[in-house]
mmCIF file of N, CA and C in Angstrom:
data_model
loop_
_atom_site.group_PDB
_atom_site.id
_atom_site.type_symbol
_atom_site.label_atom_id
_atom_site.label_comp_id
_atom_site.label_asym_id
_atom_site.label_seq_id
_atom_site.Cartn_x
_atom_site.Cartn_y
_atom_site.Cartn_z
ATOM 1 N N UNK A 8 -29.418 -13.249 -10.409
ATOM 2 C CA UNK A 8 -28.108 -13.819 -10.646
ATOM 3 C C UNK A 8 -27.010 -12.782 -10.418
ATOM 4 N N UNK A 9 -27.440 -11.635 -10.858
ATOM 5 C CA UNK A 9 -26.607 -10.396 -10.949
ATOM 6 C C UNK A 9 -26.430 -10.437 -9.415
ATOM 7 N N UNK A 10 -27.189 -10.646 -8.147
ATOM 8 C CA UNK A 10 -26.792 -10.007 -7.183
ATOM 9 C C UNK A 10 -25.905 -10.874 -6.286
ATOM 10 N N UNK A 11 -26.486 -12.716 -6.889
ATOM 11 C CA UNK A 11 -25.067 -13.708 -5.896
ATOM 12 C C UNK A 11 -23.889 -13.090 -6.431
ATOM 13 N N UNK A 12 -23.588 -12.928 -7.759
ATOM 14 C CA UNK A 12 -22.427 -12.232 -8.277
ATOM 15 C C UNK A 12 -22.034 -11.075 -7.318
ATOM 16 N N UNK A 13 -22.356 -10.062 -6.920
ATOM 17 C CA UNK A 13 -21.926 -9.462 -6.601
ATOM 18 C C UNK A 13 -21.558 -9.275 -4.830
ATOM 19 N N UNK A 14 -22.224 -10.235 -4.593
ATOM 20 C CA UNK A 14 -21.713 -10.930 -3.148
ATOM 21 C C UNK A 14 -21.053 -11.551 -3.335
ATOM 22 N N UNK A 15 -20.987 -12.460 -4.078
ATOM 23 C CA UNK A 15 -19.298 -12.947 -4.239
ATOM 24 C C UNK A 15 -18.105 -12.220 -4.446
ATOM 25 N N UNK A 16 -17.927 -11.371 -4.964
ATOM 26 C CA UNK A 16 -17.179 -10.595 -5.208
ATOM 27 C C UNK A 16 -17.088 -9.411 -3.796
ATOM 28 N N UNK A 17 -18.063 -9.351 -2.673
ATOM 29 C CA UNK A 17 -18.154 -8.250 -2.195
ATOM 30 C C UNK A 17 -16.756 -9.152 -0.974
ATOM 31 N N UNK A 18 -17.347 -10.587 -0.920
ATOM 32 C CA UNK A 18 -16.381 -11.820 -0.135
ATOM 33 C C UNK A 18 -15.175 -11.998 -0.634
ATOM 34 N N UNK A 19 -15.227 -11.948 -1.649
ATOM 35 C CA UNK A 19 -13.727 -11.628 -1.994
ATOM 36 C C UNK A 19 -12.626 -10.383 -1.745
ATOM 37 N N UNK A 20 -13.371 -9.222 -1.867
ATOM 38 C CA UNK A 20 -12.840 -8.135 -1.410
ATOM 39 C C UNK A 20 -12.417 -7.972 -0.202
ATOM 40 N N UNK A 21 -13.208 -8.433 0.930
ATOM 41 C CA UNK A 21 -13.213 -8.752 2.160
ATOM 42 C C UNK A 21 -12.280 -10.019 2.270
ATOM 43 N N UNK A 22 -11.826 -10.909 1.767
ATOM 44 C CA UNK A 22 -10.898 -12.088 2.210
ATOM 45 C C UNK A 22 -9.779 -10.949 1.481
ATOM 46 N N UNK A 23 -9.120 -10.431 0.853
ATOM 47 C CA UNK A 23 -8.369 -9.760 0.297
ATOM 48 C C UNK A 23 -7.946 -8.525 1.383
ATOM 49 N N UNK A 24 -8.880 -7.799 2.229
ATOM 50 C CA UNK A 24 -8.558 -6.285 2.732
ATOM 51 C C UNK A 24 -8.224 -7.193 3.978
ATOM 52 N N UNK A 25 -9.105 -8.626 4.697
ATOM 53 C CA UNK A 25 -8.506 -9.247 5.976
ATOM 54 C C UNK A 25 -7.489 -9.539 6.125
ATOM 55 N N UNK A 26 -7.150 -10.212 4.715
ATOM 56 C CA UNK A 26 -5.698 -10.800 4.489
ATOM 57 C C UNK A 26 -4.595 -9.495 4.999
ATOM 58 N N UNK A 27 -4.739 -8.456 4.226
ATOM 59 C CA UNK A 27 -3.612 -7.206 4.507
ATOM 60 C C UNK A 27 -4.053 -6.846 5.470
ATOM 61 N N UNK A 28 -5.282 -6.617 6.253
ATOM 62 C CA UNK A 28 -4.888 -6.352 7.393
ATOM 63 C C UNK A 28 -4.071 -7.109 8.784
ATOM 64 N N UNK A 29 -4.534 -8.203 8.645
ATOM 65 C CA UNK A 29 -3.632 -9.338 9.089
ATOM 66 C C UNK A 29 -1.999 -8.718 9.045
ATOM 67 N N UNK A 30 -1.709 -8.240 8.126
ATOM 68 C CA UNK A 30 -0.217 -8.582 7.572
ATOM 69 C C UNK A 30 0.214 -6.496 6.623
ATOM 70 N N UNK A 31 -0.160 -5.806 8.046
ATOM 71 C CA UNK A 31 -0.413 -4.441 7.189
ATOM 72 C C UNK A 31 1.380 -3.864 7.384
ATOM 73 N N UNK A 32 1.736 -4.665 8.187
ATOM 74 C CA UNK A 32 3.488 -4.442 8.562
ATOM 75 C C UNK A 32 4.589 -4.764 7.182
ATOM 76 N N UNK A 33 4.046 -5.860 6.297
ATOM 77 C CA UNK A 33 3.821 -6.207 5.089
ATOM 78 C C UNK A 33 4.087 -5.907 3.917
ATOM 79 N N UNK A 34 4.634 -6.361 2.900
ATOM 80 C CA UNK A 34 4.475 -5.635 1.733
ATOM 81 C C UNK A 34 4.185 -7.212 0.626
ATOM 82 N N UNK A 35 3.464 -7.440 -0.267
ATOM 83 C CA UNK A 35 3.394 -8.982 -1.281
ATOM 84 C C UNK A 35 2.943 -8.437 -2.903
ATOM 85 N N UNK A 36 3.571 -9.450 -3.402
ATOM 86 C CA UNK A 36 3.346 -9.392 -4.647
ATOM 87 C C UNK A 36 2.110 -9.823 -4.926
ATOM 88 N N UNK A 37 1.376 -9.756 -5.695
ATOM 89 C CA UNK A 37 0.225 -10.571 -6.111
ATOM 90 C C UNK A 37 -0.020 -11.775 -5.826
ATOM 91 N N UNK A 38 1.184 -12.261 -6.533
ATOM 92 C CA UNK A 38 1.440 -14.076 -6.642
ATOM 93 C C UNK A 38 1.341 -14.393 -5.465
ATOM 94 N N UNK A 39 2.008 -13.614 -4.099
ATOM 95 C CA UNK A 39 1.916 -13.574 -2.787
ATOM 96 C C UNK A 39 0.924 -13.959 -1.599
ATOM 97 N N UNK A 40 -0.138 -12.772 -2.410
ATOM 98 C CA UNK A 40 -0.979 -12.663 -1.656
ATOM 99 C C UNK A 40 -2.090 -13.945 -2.144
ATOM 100 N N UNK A 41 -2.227 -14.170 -3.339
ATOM 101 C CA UNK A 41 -3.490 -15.506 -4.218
ATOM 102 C C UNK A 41 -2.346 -16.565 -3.197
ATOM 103 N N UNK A 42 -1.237 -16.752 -2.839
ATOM 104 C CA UNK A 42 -0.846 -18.057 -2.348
ATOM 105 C C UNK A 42 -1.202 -18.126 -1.019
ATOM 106 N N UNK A 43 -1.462 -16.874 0.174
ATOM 107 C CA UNK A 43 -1.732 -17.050 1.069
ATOM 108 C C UNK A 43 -3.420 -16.705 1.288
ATOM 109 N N UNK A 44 -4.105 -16.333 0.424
ATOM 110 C CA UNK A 44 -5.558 -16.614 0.902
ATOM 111 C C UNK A 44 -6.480 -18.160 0.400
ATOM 112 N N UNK A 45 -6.812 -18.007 1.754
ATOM 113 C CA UNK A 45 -7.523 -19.715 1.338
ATOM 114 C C UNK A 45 -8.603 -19.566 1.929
ATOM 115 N N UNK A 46 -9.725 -20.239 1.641
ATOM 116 C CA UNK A 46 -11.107 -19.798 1.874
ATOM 117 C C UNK A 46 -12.181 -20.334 0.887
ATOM 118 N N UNK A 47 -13.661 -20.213 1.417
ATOM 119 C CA UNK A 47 -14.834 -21.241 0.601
ATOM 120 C C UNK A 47 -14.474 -20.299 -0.857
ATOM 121 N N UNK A 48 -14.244 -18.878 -0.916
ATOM 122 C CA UNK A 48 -14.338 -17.851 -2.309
ATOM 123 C C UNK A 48 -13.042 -17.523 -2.364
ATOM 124 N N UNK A 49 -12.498 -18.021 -2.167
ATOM 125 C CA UNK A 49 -10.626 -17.127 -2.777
ATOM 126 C C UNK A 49 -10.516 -16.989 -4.156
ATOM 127 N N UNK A 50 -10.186 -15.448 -4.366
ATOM 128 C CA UNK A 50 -10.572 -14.913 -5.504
ATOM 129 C C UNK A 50 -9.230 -15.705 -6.451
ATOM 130 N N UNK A 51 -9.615 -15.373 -7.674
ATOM 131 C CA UNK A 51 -8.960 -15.843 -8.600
ATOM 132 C C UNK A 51 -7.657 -14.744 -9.065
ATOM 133 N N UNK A 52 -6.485 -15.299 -9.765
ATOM 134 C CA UNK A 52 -5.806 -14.285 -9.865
ATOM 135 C C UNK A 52 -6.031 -12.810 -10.627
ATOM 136 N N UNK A 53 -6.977 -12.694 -12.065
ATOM 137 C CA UNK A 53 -7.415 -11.744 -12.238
ATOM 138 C C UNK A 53 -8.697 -11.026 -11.684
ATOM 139 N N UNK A 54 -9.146 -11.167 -10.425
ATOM 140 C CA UNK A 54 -9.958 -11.241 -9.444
ATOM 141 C C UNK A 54 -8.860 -10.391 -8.326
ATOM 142 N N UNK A 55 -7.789 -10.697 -8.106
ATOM 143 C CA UNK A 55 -6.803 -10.016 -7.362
ATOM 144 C C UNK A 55 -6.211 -8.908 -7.155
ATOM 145 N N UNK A 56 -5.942 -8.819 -8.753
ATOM 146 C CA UNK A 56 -5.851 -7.843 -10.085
ATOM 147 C C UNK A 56 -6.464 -6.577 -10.029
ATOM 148 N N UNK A 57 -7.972 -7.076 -10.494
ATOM 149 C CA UNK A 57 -9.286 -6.010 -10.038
ATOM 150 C C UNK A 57 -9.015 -5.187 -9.173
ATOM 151 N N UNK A 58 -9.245 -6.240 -7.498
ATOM 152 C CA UNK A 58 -9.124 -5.774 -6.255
ATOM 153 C C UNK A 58 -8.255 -5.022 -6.269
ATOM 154 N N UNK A 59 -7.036 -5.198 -6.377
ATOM 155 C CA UNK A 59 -5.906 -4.392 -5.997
ATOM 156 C C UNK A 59 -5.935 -3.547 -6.651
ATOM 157 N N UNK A 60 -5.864 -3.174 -7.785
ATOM 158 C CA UNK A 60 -6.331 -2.037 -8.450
ATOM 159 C C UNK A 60 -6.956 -0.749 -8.084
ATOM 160 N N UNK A 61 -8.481 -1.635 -7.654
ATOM 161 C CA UNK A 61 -9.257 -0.449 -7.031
ATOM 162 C C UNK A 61 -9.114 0.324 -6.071
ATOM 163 N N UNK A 62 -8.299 -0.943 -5.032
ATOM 164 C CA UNK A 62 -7.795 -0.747 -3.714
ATOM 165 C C UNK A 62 -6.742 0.418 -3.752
ATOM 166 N N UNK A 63 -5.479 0.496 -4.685
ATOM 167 C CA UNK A 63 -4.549 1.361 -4.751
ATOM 168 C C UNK A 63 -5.285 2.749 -5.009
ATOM 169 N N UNK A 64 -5.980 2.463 -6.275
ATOM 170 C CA UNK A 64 -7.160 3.790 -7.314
ATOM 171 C C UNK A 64 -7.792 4.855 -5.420
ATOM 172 N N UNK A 65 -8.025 4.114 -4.963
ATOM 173 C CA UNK A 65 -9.322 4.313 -3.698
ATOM 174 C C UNK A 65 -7.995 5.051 -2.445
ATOM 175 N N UNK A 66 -6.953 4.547 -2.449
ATOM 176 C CA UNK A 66 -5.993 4.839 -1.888
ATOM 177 C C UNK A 66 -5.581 4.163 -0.493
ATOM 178 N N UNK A 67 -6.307 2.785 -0.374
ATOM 179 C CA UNK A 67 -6.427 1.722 0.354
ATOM 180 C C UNK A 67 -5.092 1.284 0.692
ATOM 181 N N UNK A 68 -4.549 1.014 -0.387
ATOM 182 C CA UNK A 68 -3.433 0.074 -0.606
ATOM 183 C C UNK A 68 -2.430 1.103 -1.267
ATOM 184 N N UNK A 69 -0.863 0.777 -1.091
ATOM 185 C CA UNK A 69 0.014 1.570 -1.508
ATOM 186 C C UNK A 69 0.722 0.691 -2.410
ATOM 187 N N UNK A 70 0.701 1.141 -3.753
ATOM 188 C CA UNK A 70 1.540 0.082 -4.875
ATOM 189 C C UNK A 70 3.191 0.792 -4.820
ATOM 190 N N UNK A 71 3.901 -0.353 -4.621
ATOM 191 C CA UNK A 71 5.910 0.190 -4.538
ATOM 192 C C UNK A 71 6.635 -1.135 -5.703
ATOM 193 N N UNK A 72 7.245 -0.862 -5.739
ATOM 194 C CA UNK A 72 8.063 -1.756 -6.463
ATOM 195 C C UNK A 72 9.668 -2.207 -5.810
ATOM 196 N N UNK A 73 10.373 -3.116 -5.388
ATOM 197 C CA UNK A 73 10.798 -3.408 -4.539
ATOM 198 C C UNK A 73 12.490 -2.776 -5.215
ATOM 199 N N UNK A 74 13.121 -2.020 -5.160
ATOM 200 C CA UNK A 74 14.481 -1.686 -5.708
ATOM 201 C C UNK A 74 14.500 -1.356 -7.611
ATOM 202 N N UNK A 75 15.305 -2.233 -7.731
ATOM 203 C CA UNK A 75 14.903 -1.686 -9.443
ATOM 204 C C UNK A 75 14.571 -2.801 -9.898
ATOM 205 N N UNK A 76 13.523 -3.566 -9.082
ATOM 206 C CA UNK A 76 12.789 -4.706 -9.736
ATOM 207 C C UNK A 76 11.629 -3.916 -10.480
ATOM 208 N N UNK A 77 11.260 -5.003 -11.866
ATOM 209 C CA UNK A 77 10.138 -4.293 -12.230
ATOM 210 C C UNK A 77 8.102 -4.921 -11.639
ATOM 211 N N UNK A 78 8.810 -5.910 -10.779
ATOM 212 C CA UNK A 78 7.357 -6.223 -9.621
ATOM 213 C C UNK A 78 7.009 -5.338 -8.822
ATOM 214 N N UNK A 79 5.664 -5.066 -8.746
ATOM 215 C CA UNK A 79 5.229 -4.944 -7.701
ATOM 216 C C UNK A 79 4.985 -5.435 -6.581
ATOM 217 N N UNK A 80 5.124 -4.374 -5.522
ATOM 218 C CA UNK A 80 4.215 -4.997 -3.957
ATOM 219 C C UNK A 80 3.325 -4.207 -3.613
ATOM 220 N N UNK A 81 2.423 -4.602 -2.610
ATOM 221 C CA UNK A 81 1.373 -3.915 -2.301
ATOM 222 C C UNK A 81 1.438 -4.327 -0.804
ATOM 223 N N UNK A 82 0.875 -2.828 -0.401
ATOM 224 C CA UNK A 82 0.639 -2.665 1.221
ATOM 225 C C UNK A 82 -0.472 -1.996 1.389
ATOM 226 N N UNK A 83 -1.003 -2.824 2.824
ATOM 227 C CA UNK A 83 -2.319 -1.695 3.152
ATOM 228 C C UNK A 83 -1.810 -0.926 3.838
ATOM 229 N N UNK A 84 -2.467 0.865 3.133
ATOM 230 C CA UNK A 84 -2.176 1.659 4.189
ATOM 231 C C UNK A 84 -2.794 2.009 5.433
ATOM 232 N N UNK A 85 -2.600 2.807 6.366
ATOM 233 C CA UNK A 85 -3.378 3.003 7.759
ATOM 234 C C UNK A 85 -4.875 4.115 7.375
ATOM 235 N N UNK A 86 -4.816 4.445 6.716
ATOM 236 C CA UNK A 86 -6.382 4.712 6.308
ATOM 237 C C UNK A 86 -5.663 6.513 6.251
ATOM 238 N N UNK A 87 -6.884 7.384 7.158
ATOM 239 C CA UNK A 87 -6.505 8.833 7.364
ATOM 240 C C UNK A 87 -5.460 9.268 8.152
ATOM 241 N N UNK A 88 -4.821 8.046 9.089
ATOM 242 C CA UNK A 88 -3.129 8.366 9.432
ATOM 243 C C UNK A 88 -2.450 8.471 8.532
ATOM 244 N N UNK A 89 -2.084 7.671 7.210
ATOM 245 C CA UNK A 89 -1.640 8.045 5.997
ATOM 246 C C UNK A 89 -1.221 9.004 5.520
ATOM 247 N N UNK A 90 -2.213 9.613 5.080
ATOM 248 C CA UNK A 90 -2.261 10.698 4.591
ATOM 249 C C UNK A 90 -1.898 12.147 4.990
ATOM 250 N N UNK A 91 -1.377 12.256 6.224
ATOM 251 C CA UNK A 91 -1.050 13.199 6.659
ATOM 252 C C UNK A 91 0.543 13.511 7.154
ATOM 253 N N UNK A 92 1.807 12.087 6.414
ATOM 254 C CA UNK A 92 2.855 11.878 6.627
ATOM 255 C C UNK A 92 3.827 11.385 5.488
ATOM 256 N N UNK A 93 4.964 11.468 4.934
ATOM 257 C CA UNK A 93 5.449 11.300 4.215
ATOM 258 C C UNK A 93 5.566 10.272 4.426
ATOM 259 N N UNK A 94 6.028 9.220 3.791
ATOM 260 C CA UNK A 94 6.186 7.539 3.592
ATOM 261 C C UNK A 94 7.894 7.525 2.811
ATOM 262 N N UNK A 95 8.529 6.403 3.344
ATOM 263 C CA UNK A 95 10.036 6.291 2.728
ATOM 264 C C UNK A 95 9.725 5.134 2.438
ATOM 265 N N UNK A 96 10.540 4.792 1.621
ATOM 266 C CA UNK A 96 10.393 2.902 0.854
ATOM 267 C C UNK A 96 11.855 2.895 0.933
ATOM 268 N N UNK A 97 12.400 1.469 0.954
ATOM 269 C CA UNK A 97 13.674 1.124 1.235
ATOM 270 C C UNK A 97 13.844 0.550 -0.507
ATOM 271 N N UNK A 98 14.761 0.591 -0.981
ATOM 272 C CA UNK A 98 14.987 0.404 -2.151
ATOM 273 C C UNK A 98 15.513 -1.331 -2.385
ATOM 274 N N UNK A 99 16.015 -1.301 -1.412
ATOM 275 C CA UNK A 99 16.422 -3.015 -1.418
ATOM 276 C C UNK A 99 15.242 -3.779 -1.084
ATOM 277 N N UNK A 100 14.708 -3.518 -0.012
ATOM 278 C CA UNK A 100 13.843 -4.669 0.252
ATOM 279 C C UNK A 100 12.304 -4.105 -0.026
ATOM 280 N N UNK A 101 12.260 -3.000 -0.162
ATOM 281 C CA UNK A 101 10.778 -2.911 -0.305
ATOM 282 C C UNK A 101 9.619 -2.100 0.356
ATOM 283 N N UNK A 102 10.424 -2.291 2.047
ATOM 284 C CA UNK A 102 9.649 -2.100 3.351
ATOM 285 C C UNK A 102 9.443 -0.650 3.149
ATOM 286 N N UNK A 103 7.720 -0.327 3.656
ATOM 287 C CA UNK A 103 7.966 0.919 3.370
ATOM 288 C C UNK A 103 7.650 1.516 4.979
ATOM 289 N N UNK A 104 8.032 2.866 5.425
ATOM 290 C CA UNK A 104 7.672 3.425 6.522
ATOM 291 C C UNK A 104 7.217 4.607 6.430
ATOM 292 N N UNK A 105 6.705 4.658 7.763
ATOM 293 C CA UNK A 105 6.225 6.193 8.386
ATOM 294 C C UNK A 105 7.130 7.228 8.772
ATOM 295 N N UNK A 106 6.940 8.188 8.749
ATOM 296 C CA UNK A 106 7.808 9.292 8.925
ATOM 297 C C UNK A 106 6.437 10.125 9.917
ATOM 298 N N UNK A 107 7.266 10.207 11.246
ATOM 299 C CA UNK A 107 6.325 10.621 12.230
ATOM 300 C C UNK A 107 5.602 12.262 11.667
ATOM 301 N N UNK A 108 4.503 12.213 11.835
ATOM 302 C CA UNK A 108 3.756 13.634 11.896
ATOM 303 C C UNK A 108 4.092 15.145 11.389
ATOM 304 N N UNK A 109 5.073 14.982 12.841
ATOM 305 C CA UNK A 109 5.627 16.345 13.426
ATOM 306 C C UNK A 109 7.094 16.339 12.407
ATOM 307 N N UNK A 110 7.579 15.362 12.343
ATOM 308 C CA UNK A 110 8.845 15.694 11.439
ATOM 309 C C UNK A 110 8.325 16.091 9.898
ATOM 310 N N UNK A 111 7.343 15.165 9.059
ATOM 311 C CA UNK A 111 6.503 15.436 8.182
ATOM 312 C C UNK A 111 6.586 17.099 7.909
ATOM 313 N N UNK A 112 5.614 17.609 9.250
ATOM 314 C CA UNK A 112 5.336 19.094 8.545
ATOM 315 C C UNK A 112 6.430 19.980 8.881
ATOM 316 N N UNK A 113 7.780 19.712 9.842
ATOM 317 C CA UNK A 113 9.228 20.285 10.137
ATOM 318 C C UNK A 113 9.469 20.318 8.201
ATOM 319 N N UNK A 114 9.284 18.987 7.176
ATOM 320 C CA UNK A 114 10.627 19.004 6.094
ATOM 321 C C UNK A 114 8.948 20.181 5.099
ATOM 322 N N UNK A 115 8.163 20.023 5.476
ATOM 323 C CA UNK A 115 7.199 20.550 4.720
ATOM 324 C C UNK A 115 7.531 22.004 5.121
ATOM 325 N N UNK A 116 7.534 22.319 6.133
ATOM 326 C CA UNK A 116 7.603 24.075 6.233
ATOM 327 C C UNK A 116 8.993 24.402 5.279
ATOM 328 N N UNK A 117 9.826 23.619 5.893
ATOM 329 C CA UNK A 117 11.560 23.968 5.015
ATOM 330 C C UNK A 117 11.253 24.347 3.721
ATOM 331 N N UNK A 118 10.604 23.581 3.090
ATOM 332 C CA UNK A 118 10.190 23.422 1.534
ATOM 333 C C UNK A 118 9.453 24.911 1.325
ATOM 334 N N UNK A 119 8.684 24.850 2.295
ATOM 335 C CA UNK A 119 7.878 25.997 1.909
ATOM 336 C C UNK A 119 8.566 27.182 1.979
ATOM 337 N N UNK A 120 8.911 27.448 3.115
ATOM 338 C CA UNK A 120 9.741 28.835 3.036
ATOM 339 C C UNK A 120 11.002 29.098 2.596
ATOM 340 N N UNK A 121 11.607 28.148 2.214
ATOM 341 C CA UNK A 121 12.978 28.201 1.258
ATOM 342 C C UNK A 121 12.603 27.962 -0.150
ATOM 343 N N UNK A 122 11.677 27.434 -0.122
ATOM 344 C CA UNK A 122 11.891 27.125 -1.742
ATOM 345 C C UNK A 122 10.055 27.769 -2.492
ATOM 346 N N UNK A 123 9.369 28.044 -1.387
ATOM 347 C CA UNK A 123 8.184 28.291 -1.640
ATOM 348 C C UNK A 123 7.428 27.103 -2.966
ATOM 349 N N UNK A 124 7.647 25.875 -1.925
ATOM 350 C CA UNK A 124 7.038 24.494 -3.052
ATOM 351 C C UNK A 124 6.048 23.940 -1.310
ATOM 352 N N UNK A 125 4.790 23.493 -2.301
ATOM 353 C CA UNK A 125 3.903 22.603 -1.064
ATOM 354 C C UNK A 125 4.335 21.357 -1.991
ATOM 355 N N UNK A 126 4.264 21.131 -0.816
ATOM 356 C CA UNK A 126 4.286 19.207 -1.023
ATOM 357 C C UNK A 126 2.596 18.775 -0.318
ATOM 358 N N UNK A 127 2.412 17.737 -1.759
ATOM 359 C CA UNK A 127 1.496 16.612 -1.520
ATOM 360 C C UNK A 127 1.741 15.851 -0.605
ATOM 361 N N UNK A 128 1.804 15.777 0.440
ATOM 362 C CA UNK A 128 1.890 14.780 1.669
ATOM 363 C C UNK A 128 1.569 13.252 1.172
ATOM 364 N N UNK A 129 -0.103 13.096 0.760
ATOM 365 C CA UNK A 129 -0.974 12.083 0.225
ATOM 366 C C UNK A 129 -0.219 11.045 -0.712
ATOM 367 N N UNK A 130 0.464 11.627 -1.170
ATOM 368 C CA UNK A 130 1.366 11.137 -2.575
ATOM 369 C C UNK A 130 3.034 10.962 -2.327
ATOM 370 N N UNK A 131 3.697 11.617 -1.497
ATOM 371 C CA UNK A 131 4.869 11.893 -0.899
ATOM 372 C C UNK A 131 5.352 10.347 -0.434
ATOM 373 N N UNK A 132 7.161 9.933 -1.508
ATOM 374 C CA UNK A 132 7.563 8.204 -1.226
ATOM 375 C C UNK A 132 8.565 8.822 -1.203
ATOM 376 N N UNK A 133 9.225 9.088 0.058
ATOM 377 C CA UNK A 133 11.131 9.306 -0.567
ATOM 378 C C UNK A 133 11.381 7.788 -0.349
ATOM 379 N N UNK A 134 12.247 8.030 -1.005
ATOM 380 C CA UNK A 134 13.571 6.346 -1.223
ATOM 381 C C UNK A 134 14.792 6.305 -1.189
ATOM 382 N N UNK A 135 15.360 5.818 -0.020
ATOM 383 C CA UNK A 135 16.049 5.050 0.063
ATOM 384 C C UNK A 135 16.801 3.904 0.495
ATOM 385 N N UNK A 136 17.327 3.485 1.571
ATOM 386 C CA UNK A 136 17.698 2.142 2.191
ATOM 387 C C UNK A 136 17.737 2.010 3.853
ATOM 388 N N UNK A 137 16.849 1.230 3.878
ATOM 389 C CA UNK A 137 16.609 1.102 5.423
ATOM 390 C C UNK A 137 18.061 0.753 6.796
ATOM 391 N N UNK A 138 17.839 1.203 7.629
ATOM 392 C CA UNK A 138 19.044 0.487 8.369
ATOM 393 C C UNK A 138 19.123 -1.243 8.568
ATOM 394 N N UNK A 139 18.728 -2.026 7.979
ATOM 395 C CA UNK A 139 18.462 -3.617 8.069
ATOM 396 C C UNK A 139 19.190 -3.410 6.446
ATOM 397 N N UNK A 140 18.986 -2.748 5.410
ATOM 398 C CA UNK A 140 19.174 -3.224 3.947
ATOM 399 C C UNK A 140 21.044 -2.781 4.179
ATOM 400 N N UNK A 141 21.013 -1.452 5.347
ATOM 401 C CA UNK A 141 22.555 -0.796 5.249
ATOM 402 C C UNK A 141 23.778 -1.507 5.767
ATOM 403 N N UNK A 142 22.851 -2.245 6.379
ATOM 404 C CA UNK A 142 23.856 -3.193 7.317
ATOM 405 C C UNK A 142 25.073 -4.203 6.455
#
């Protein structure tokens, strides 16, 4: 019994990581994402919960909060491209971006040799407002 359980759940995880990948340009609330998966196992909302959780914990998914709302959104990130670039979030709407590579380790050296601070790349959200929110 223990193990249909855990194929169910393995299908759920998988209708959940398809869904964001589908839609990794993206950012949804919970409520969001349970309204757009449909399927024989679409997980339940504390089933979502779980997932996302682990998903953020694992570093799958990037949890933001959209301005000075107190919701969350969630995005999938690009896996080990990620991690090697600072990320900006727009404060109005949410959207979060990439900050190319090479500029990345340009504001990282600055830091370093002026101020002798490393920056966590992995972890690294500046914020503030996109040119679509400035308009």
């Amino acid at each position: 019994m223990d193990k249909g359980k855990k194929t169910y759940q393995t299908e759920q995880k998988k209708q959940l990581l398809d869904f964001l990948r589908e839609h990794k340009e993206e950012h949804y609330t919970i409520d969001q994402i349970i309204l757009n998966l449909q399927g024989e196992h679409t997980p339940g909302k504390s089933t979502v919960y779980r997932l996302i959780k682990q998903l953020v914990e694992e570093g799958v998914v990037k949890r933001s909060n959209t301005g000075n709302s107190r919701q969350f959104v969630y995005q999938l990130l690009d896996g080990e491209r990620c991690s090697h670039h600072f990320h900006m979030q727009c404060e109005s709407c949410g959207k979060l971006f990439h900050l190319q590579e090479e500029k990345t380790k340009e504001v990282q050296g600055l830091l370093k040799a002026q101020e002798e601070f490393q920056i966590d790349v992995s972890r690294c959200v500046l914020f503030g407002t996109c040119g679509n929110c400035n308009k």
